[in-house]
XYZ file of C-alpha atoms in Angstrom:
576
model
C -0.257 -57.159 -39.838
C 1.238 -60.429 -38.640
C 1.139 -60.864 -34.885
C 1.325 -63.332 -32.007
C -1.384 -63.149 -29.297
C -0.245 -64.246 -25.849
C -2.354 -64.870 -22.759
C -1.073 -66.610 -19.623
C -3.636 -66.751 -16.814
C -1.450 -68.505 -14.265
C 1.789 -70.473 -14.093
C 2.814 -72.131 -10.830
C 5.802 -74.110 -9.577
C 5.336 -76.160 -6.389
C 2.078 -74.288 -5.612
C 3.820 -70.917 -5.867
C 2.571 -68.470 -8.495
C 5.371 -67.365 -10.829
C 3.394 -65.674 -13.608
C -0.204 -64.491 -13.801
C -2.386 -62.142 -15.847
C 0.119 -61.928 -18.727
C -1.733 -60.602 -21.746
C -0.115 -58.908 -24.742
C 0.390 -59.020 -28.500
C 3.701 -59.243 -30.343
C 3.611 -57.267 -33.581
C 5.880 -57.340 -36.604
C 7.858 -54.226 -35.699
C 8.346 -55.076 -32.007
C 11.824 -55.004 -30.469
C 11.209 -55.642 -26.795
C 13.323 -56.019 -23.676
C 11.910 -57.835 -20.637
C 13.354 -56.595 -17.372
C 13.128 -56.714 -13.584
C 14.642 -58.612 -10.656
C 16.237 -62.048 -10.704
C 13.761 -64.830 -9.912
C 10.770 -62.745 -11.045
C 9.919 -65.071 -13.940
C 11.539 -63.453 -16.993
C 13.189 -66.666 -18.232
C 10.074 -68.678 -17.339
C 8.035 -66.331 -19.523
C 10.295 -66.915 -22.535
C 10.109 -70.689 -22.039
C 6.322 -70.450 -21.880
C 6.160 -68.367 -25.056
C 8.226 -70.946 -26.964
C 6.340 -73.919 -25.458
C 9.340 -75.297 -23.561
C 6.992 -75.186 -20.560
C 3.435 -76.393 -21.286
C 1.821 -77.228 -17.952
C -0.041 -73.979 -17.214
C -3.196 -72.052 -18.084
C -2.423 -70.356 -21.368
C -3.550 -69.414 -24.846
C -0.997 -68.500 -27.501
C -2.547 -67.806 -30.897
C -0.049 -68.277 -33.718
C -2.509 -68.037 -36.608
C 0.250 -66.959 -38.995
C 2.427 -70.026 -38.206
C 5.304 -67.760 -37.252
C 8.633 -69.477 -36.603
C 10.055 -68.877 -33.108
C 13.609 -69.423 -31.876
C 14.797 -69.334 -28.264
C 18.438 -68.883 -27.242
C 18.871 -70.524 -23.852
C 21.375 -72.967 -22.370
C 24.108 -73.714 -24.872
C 24.363 -77.463 -25.410
C 24.119 -79.918 -28.289
C 23.153 -83.561 -28.636
C 26.170 -84.231 -30.860
C 29.205 -82.333 -29.612
C 31.598 -84.221 -31.888
C 30.433 -82.396 -35.019
C 32.310 -79.332 -36.196
C 31.239 -75.726 -35.738
C 30.811 -75.463 -39.527
C 28.429 -78.455 -39.530
C 26.472 -76.950 -36.637
C 26.086 -73.661 -38.521
C 25.037 -75.478 -41.690
C 22.197 -76.981 -39.660
C 20.836 -73.446 -39.482
C 19.751 -73.831 -43.101
C 17.254 -76.647 -42.450
C 15.135 -75.916 -45.524
C 18.216 -76.000 -47.763
C 19.462 -79.223 -46.164
C 16.050 -80.824 -46.835
C 16.264 -79.750 -50.481
C 19.804 -81.112 -50.778
C 18.602 -84.439 -49.400
C 15.695 -84.432 -51.871
C 18.036 -83.650 -54.802
C 20.355 -86.515 -53.788
C 17.396 -88.915 -53.908
C 16.363 -87.604 -57.349
C 19.956 -88.055 -58.595
C 19.853 -91.707 -57.519
C 16.637 -92.216 -59.506
C 18.194 -90.451 -62.513
C 21.115 -92.861 -62.322
C 18.717 -95.831 -62.352
C 16.417 -94.384 -65.050
C 18.574 -92.011 -67.188
C 15.957 -91.745 -69.982
C 12.987 -90.822 -67.755
C 12.107 -87.212 -68.723
C 9.770 -86.759 -65.761
C 12.642 -87.411 -63.349
C 14.915 -85.045 -65.306
C 12.209 -82.333 -65.229
C 11.718 -82.889 -61.471
C 15.485 -82.562 -61.004
C 15.619 -79.314 -63.014
C 12.740 -77.817 -60.997
C 14.378 -78.797 -57.686
C 17.692 -77.191 -58.717
C 15.892 -74.003 -59.703
C 14.087 -73.907 -56.347
C 17.350 -74.494 -54.516
C 19.010 -71.700 -56.461
C 16.160 -69.357 -55.525
C 16.914 -70.147 -51.875
C 20.430 -68.676 -52.481
C 22.010 -72.111 -52.017
C 25.185 -70.874 -53.763
C 25.551 -68.106 -51.173
C 24.904 -69.910 -47.904
C 28.559 -70.809 -47.326
C 29.382 -67.126 -47.812
C 26.727 -66.193 -45.263
C 28.187 -68.694 -42.751
C 31.589 -67.089 -43.318
C 30.158 -63.555 -42.871
C 28.282 -64.313 -39.626
C 31.205 -66.330 -38.202
C 33.546 -63.446 -38.968
C 31.215 -60.969 -37.253
C 30.996 -63.158 -34.144
C 34.796 -63.702 -34.132
C 34.561 -67.484 -34.538
C 35.935 -67.782 -38.068
C 38.999 -69.682 -36.883
C 36.744 -72.153 -35.015
C 34.766 -73.412 -38.036
C 36.704 -76.683 -38.316
C 36.936 -77.339 -34.555
C 34.577 -79.722 -32.800
C 31.991 -78.290 -30.418
C 33.514 -80.129 -27.449
C 36.864 -78.430 -28.142
C 35.699 -74.838 -27.650
C 34.975 -72.715 -24.546
C 31.546 -71.795 -23.171
C 31.963 -68.240 -24.394
C 32.716 -69.560 -27.888
C 29.710 -71.908 -27.671
C 27.469 -68.921 -26.945
C 28.795 -67.238 -30.082
C 28.154 -70.376 -32.160
C 24.582 -70.624 -30.840
C 23.993 -66.950 -31.683
C 25.505 -67.346 -35.138
C 23.262 -70.336 -35.819
C 20.053 -68.534 -34.907
C 21.014 -65.572 -37.069
C 21.500 -67.987 -39.978
C 18.169 -69.731 -39.338
C 16.344 -66.371 -39.677
C 13.125 -67.221 -37.785
C 10.258 -64.739 -37.639
C 10.697 -64.026 -33.914
C 13.848 -64.281 -31.784
C 13.693 -64.861 -28.036
C 17.166 -64.147 -26.648
C 17.954 -64.925 -22.995
C 21.163 -63.111 -21.903
C 22.745 -63.180 -25.403
C 25.741 -61.070 -24.329
C 26.850 -63.402 -21.523
C 30.370 -64.773 -22.076
C 30.983 -62.883 -25.344
C 33.546 -60.098 -25.701
C 32.809 -56.441 -26.383
C 33.584 -56.559 -30.095
C 31.078 -59.380 -30.576
C 28.469 -57.543 -28.492
C 28.879 -54.441 -30.665
C 28.667 -56.523 -33.845
C 25.467 -58.171 -32.560
C 24.022 -54.738 -31.732
C 24.741 -53.522 -35.244
C 23.270 -56.672 -36.773
C 20.018 -56.447 -34.806
C 19.721 -52.706 -35.450
C 20.520 -52.677 -39.151
C 20.361 -56.174 -40.671
C 17.750 -58.174 -38.788
C 14.359 -57.836 -40.449
C 12.370 -59.888 -37.903
C 11.016 -59.256 -34.403
C 12.694 -60.076 -31.145
C 12.313 -60.227 -27.377
C 15.467 -59.911 -25.248
C 16.349 -60.565 -21.614
C 19.702 -59.033 -20.703
C 21.481 -57.330 -17.805
C 23.543 -55.384 -20.371
C 21.712 -52.059 -20.148
C 23.691 -50.414 -22.965
C 22.828 -53.358 -25.225
C 19.126 -52.963 -24.376
C 19.255 -49.210 -25.029
C 20.689 -49.766 -28.494
C 18.545 -52.716 -29.607
C 15.102 -52.329 -27.986
C 12.474 -49.608 -28.315
C 9.993 -51.111 -25.831
C 10.494 -52.314 -22.255
C 8.148 -54.815 -20.601
C 8.531 -55.132 -16.846
C 7.889 -58.439 -15.064
C 7.121 -58.251 -11.355
C 6.852 -61.355 -9.137
C 3.428 -63.008 -9.519
C 2.004 -59.979 -11.334
C 1.150 -58.973 -14.882
C 3.394 -57.092 -17.270
C 3.766 -53.322 -17.202
C 4.408 -51.790 -20.620
C 6.786 -48.902 -21.326
C 7.218 -47.678 -24.908
C 10.800 -46.600 -24.326
C 14.323 -47.989 -24.172
C 15.853 -49.095 -20.866
C 17.246 -45.703 -19.740
C 13.951 -43.881 -20.304
C 12.063 -46.799 -18.726
C 13.986 -46.285 -15.453
C 12.894 -42.644 -15.395
C 9.289 -43.385 -16.394
C 9.025 -46.225 -13.906
C 10.063 -44.004 -11.013
C 7.267 -41.573 -11.871
C 4.699 -44.353 -12.390
C 5.543 -46.246 -9.198
C 5.577 -43.039 -7.159
C 2.058 -42.227 -8.352
C 0.879 -45.798 -7.680
C 2.290 -45.648 -4.151
C 0.591 -42.307 -3.470
C -2.773 -43.691 -4.660
C -2.335 -46.875 -2.604
C -1.443 -44.920 0.553
C -4.417 -42.626 0.033
C -6.705 -45.635 -0.277
C -5.176 -47.238 2.841
C -5.764 -44.032 4.814
C -9.410 -44.041 3.713
C -9.860 -47.719 4.674
C -8.181 -47.161 8.064
C -10.508 -44.252 8.836
C -13.579 -46.266 7.827
C -12.495 -49.229 9.951
C -12.000 -46.896 12.936
C -15.578 -45.640 12.519
C -16.906 -49.185 12.041
C -15.240 -50.358 15.250
C -16.500 -47.284 17.080
C -20.170 -47.870 16.241
C -20.212 -51.664 15.964
C -21.649 -52.290 19.461
C -24.032 -49.306 19.770
C -27.305 -48.157 18.318
C -25.673 -47.516 14.940
C -24.471 -51.096 14.486
C -26.596 -51.333 11.331
C -24.574 -48.442 9.875
C -21.283 -50.136 10.841
C -22.322 -53.399 9.150
C -23.401 -51.559 6.012
C -20.131 -49.616 5.830
C -18.157 -52.841 6.454
C -19.832 -54.500 3.464
C -18.958 -51.502 1.303
C -15.296 -51.769 2.298
C -15.289 -55.529 1.625
C -16.762 -55.024 -1.849
C -14.264 -52.308 -2.797
C -11.923 -53.200 -5.650
C -8.746 -52.446 -3.768
C -5.489 -51.335 -5.320
C -2.595 -53.771 -5.211
C 0.330 -52.490 -3.183
C 3.096 -51.423 -5.615
C 6.043 -53.784 -5.719
C 9.077 -51.895 -4.424
C 12.152 -54.133 -4.624
C 14.717 -53.803 -1.899
C 17.937 -52.204 -3.054
C 21.261 -53.032 -1.419
C 23.398 -50.311 0.072
C 27.115 -50.554 -0.731
C 29.437 -48.978 1.812
C 33.099 -48.100 1.200
C 35.528 -46.824 3.798
C 38.395 -44.645 2.573
C 41.505 -43.380 4.321
C 42.080 -39.727 5.106
C 44.711 -38.236 2.801
C 45.834 -39.326 -0.644
C 48.710 -37.861 -2.696
C 48.378 -36.536 -6.217
C 50.102 -39.651 -7.616
C 48.859 -42.995 -6.278
C 50.634 -45.310 -8.788
C 53.367 -44.644 -11.367
C 54.575 -46.888 -14.212
C 57.468 -46.208 -16.583
C 59.103 -48.407 -19.250
C 57.517 -51.451 -17.645
C 56.890 -54.949 -19.018
C 53.866 -56.848 -17.671
C 53.514 -60.617 -17.925
C 53.704 -63.908 -16.079
C 56.869 -65.510 -17.479
C 57.123 -63.708 -20.838
C 56.199 -60.052 -21.565
C 52.554 -59.645 -22.589
C 52.480 -55.866 -23.002
C 54.546 -52.760 -22.382
C 53.764 -49.539 -20.460
C 55.798 -46.556 -21.688
C 54.459 -44.264 -18.973
C 51.240 -44.118 -16.946
C 50.180 -42.422 -13.712
C 47.120 -43.072 -11.587
C 46.175 -39.773 -9.944
C 44.055 -39.376 -6.827
C 40.348 -39.272 -7.603
C 40.628 -40.865 -11.053
C 38.315 -43.727 -12.013
C 40.180 -45.669 -14.690
C 38.679 -48.369 -16.884
C 41.081 -50.877 -18.425
C 40.076 -52.141 -21.864
C 41.975 -54.704 -23.899
C 42.338 -55.637 -27.537
C 41.253 -59.262 -27.434
C 40.263 -60.145 -23.883
C 43.570 -61.780 -23.050
C 45.689 -60.762 -20.042
C 42.879 -58.592 -18.670
C 43.555 -59.442 -15.016
C 47.341 -59.665 -15.258
C 47.903 -55.924 -14.740
C 45.583 -55.827 -11.721
C 47.282 -58.803 -10.103
C 50.690 -57.256 -10.812
C 49.670 -54.076 -8.970
C 48.724 -56.050 -5.850
C 51.904 -58.175 -6.200
C 50.129 -61.475 -6.881
C 52.179 -61.509 -10.090
C 55.695 -60.103 -10.155
C 56.419 -57.406 -12.745
C 59.085 -58.430 -15.254
C 61.100 -55.265 -15.793
C 60.898 -51.473 -15.517
C 59.878 -48.891 -12.939
C 56.780 -49.119 -10.740
C 56.101 -46.987 -7.662
C 53.233 -46.927 -5.214
C 52.420 -44.302 -2.591
C 53.708 -45.933 0.594
C 50.509 -45.350 2.568
C 48.137 -46.502 -0.152
C 45.544 -49.017 1.090
C 44.286 -51.311 -1.718
C 41.045 -53.328 -1.739
C 40.825 -55.896 -4.535
C 37.636 -57.496 -5.893
C 38.356 -60.539 -8.078
C 36.026 -61.764 -10.794
C 36.045 -65.340 -9.432
C 35.750 -64.226 -5.771
C 39.155 -65.673 -4.931
C 39.244 -63.727 -1.643
C 36.454 -65.939 -0.295
C 36.708 -69.539 0.931
C 33.651 -71.295 -0.495
C 33.822 -74.028 2.174
C 33.593 -71.526 5.040
C 30.459 -69.804 6.335
C 29.739 -66.093 5.900
C 30.759 -65.483 9.521
C 33.993 -67.485 9.069
C 34.897 -65.524 5.925
C 34.590 -62.244 7.831
C 36.868 -63.693 10.550
C 39.328 -64.855 7.866
C 39.650 -61.201 6.802
C 40.294 -60.056 10.365
C 36.697 -58.919 10.943
C 35.639 -60.889 14.038
C 32.422 -58.972 14.719
C 29.696 -59.920 17.222
C 26.748 -61.546 15.460
C 24.460 -58.542 15.974
C 26.966 -56.185 14.325
C 27.637 -58.670 11.512
C 23.910 -59.060 10.813
C 23.454 -55.261 10.676
C 26.210 -55.080 8.004
C 24.779 -57.951 5.982
C 21.290 -56.401 5.977
C 22.673 -53.585 3.832
C 23.415 -56.273 1.204
C 19.954 -57.918 1.558
C 21.057 -60.993 3.547
C 18.795 -62.492 6.216
C 20.004 -62.954 9.805
C 19.905 -66.737 9.299
C 22.422 -66.499 6.435
C 25.498 -65.927 8.609
C 25.952 -69.687 9.091
C 25.527 -70.532 5.402
C 28.605 -71.723 3.570
C 29.580 -69.609 0.564
C 28.974 -72.490 -1.870
C 25.292 -72.423 -0.803
C 24.883 -68.825 -2.019
C 23.920 -67.698 -5.518
C 26.599 -65.973 -7.583
C 24.872 -62.641 -7.013
C 24.875 -63.173 -3.225
C 28.533 -64.211 -3.341
C 29.403 -60.981 -5.148
C 27.563 -58.928 -2.536
C 29.269 -60.823 0.300
C 32.708 -59.938 -1.079
C 31.685 -56.283 -1.351
C 30.375 -56.422 2.238
C 33.800 -57.603 3.444
C 35.772 -55.108 1.314
C 33.508 -52.317 2.528
C 34.779 -52.819 6.086
C 38.394 -52.164 5.111
C 39.637 -48.561 4.773
C 41.250 -48.006 1.375
C 42.478 -45.271 -0.949
C 42.486 -47.459 -4.081
C 39.709 -49.842 -5.135
C 40.650 -52.413 -7.790
C 37.656 -54.209 -9.321
C 37.704 -57.089 -11.827
C 34.283 -57.439 -13.556
C 32.323 -56.172 -10.512
C 28.860 -56.214 -12.143
C 28.879 -59.876 -13.216
C 25.942 -61.760 -11.624
C 24.289 -58.549 -10.315
C 20.743 -57.562 -11.300
C 19.727 -54.075 -12.455
C 18.978 -52.560 -9.041
C 22.143 -53.946 -7.483
C 24.268 -52.604 -10.333
C 22.752 -49.169 -9.995
C 23.249 -49.190 -6.204
C 26.907 -50.128 -6.764
C 27.346 -47.363 -9.351
C 25.888 -44.794 -6.971
C 28.218 -45.874 -4.141
C 31.290 -45.794 -6.398
C 30.515 -42.290 -7.663
C 30.587 -41.201 -3.999
C 33.951 -42.949 -3.374
C 36.416 -40.072 -2.956
C 39.692 -41.727 -3.907
C 40.964 -43.789 -6.830
C 39.314 -46.610 -8.752
C 40.881 -49.016 -11.245
C 38.491 -51.464 -12.884
C 37.831 -53.963 -15.666
C 34.269 -54.356 -16.935
C 32.258 -55.465 -19.976
C 29.330 -53.368 -18.755
C 29.440 -50.255 -20.954
C 26.566 -48.616 -19.063
C 28.623 -49.000 -15.858
C 31.742 -47.703 -17.638
C 30.005 -44.652 -19.116
C 28.634 -43.745 -15.704
C 31.935 -44.064 -13.828
C 35.059 -43.756 -15.960
C 37.088 -40.558 -16.006
C 39.989 -42.103 -17.937
C 40.709 -45.200 -20.002
C 43.844 -47.314 -20.209
C 43.588 -49.509 -23.283
C 45.931 -52.331 -24.222
C 46.385 -52.419 -27.977
C 49.194 -53.862 -30.096
C 50.882 -55.118 -26.907
C 51.161 -51.649 -25.397
C 49.152 -49.656 -22.870
C 47.808 -46.307 -24.086
C 45.705 -43.660 -22.365
C 42.422 -42.038 -23.375
C 40.153 -39.618 -21.522
C 36.607 -39.741 -20.189
C 34.351 -42.743 -20.698
C 33.845 -45.526 -23.247
C 31.388 -43.517 -25.323
C 34.013 -40.795 -25.801
C 36.765 -43.336 -26.479
C 34.631 -44.922 -29.205
C 33.841 -41.480 -30.674
C 37.547 -40.651 -30.968
C 38.248 -44.000 -32.649
C 35.385 -43.529 -35.128
C 36.570 -39.997 -36.002
C 40.307 -40.793 -35.965
C 41.053 -38.298 -33.167
C 44.257 -38.900 -31.205
C 44.220 -36.184 -28.575
C 42.914 -35.278 -25.136
C 39.501 -33.734 -25.813
C 39.152 -32.828 -22.140
C 41.348 -29.790 -22.913
C 38.469 -27.962 -24.638
C 38.406 -24.224 -23.800
C 41.974 -24.494 -22.508
C 43.866 -25.016 -25.752
C 42.700 -22.759 -28.601
C 44.946 -24.612 -31.063
C 43.253 -27.913 -30.150
C 39.844 -26.400 -30.899
C 41.028 -25.303 -34.347
C 42.450 -28.757 -35.161
C 39.229 -30.516 -34.158
C 37.089 -28.038 -36.064
C 39.047 -28.893 -39.218
C 38.579 -32.667 -38.641
C 34.848 -32.562 -37.871
C 31.716 -31.032 -39.347
C 30.788 -27.726 -37.696
C 27.659 -29.166 -36.044
C 29.623 -32.172 -34.712
C 32.303 -29.863 -33.352
C 29.790 -27.637 -31.537
C 28.040 -30.659 -30.056
C 31.340 -32.135 -28.866
C 32.585 -28.839 -27.460
C 29.386 -28.341 -25.498
C 29.627 -31.871 -24.103
C 33.221 -31.558 -22.881
C 32.721 -28.042 -21.559
C 29.981 -29.408 -19.304
C 32.285 -32.197 -18.157
C 35.014 -29.718 -17.295
C 32.494 -27.675 -15.281
C 31.589 -30.775 -13.280
C 35.266 -31.613 -12.785
C 36.095 -28.170 -11.377
C 33.027 -28.170 -9.144
C 34.206 -31.480 -7.632
C 37.603 -29.935 -6.931
């Protein structure tokens, strides 16, 4: 079987070890995700594997001459060429043949009677045909359509957005068809439809191997069957599962490692106590002998337990049944963008807003907090509702002010000791309070905004892409805190894992109108796939509904669905 052997003894930057003891084999059927905290060396590993970084102790055996392709920063040397020309460059072997045929045609023109040239030309055309030359424009069209960039084919690269550039780069690698793909955050900047198309392509169409780094946990679950964990300055740990099962398996593995390490530390502490006790007396020889034994022991490495932030949300005492109400309302900036026939946000609901094409996604949120005036219709808000708003671009923060000054700007003039105790929950150091916001990473900036919002009592949290820039542990800590938040939540997110964990209802904007669905994204997608237009949360309450669904679905599908929603209803009533 074809394979790629990889061994990295040590890789350092500025005398600091980033990777060491990396030793594994990539096999033909491998579909691997590489996970763990930011700054632990995941991207560095991919660059090492594709020889973008060469100055380290390594051995990569590519005896099969496998072709590798790495998706990283999206840039091009010639940004004046069109998207179509860039995608055509994905067919390098065909372009070389076309160039060769053009040269043969020139020789045929100069020597029209030379049969050897004519035979060479015929052979080259046959070879080109075997490389499906006649179909490669169709394949460009198919991939561009799947990545939603069909209308961009004749635009220049410098005329399109960064999200569109990511799609072009992905489309190109899919056309190049290398043996092994190395994809670094392939879902960044692309919309949900494109992510789902890419999932389907990798699952069902891609015949090669791949290694993926991504914070999109749903994407990893659907595309990868193995999970390799990178820990800072340590070797890889291998899990033969998808991301969700890896989280469970890792907890068990790390718990056992910690127990073994603690047991060993207890043994060493006891031996050192005895050594110190007898060191100066008649049994000093015994103490020295025991000390040598301890020194020669092959000691266990302390398990790496990453710190996890703790998100805190304050909520006000009472909340009415109806927090927000909309009726016959037009939403837009100057012209109507979409229409709401009727919608109500009830207390305790966690509503995800999904949109048809990515446009206008924040307009509704900003209308609710009166940053944008509603155009026409009826909108009411419980008069005592307290709203906390998290913006995708962190607009509530002043990037030129320090952390302390931003707290003061929000009316939170705390003593330094109290401020530091709050910030420690979000993994800031005590020296960070005088840092300006522009000095922070995007992940730190996100946590700072949550730290400020968490000090303000509220009965309605409005979040615009809250998981952007957050690593796995931080996302999961945020999810846990939000599930404990007792009042209402309205949010926009591309993170389907986050959505499936939190959402109780969905408001989706489609054909310029807001509609309502129930439960999470997984259920919403199921209803779309099965052409179901009803509230499935009414299982066991409406006998007629059960009969209708049983007619639409296979018996086994119906039983599975009924069992699922019955369990959800049980959880709902227990919460009440």
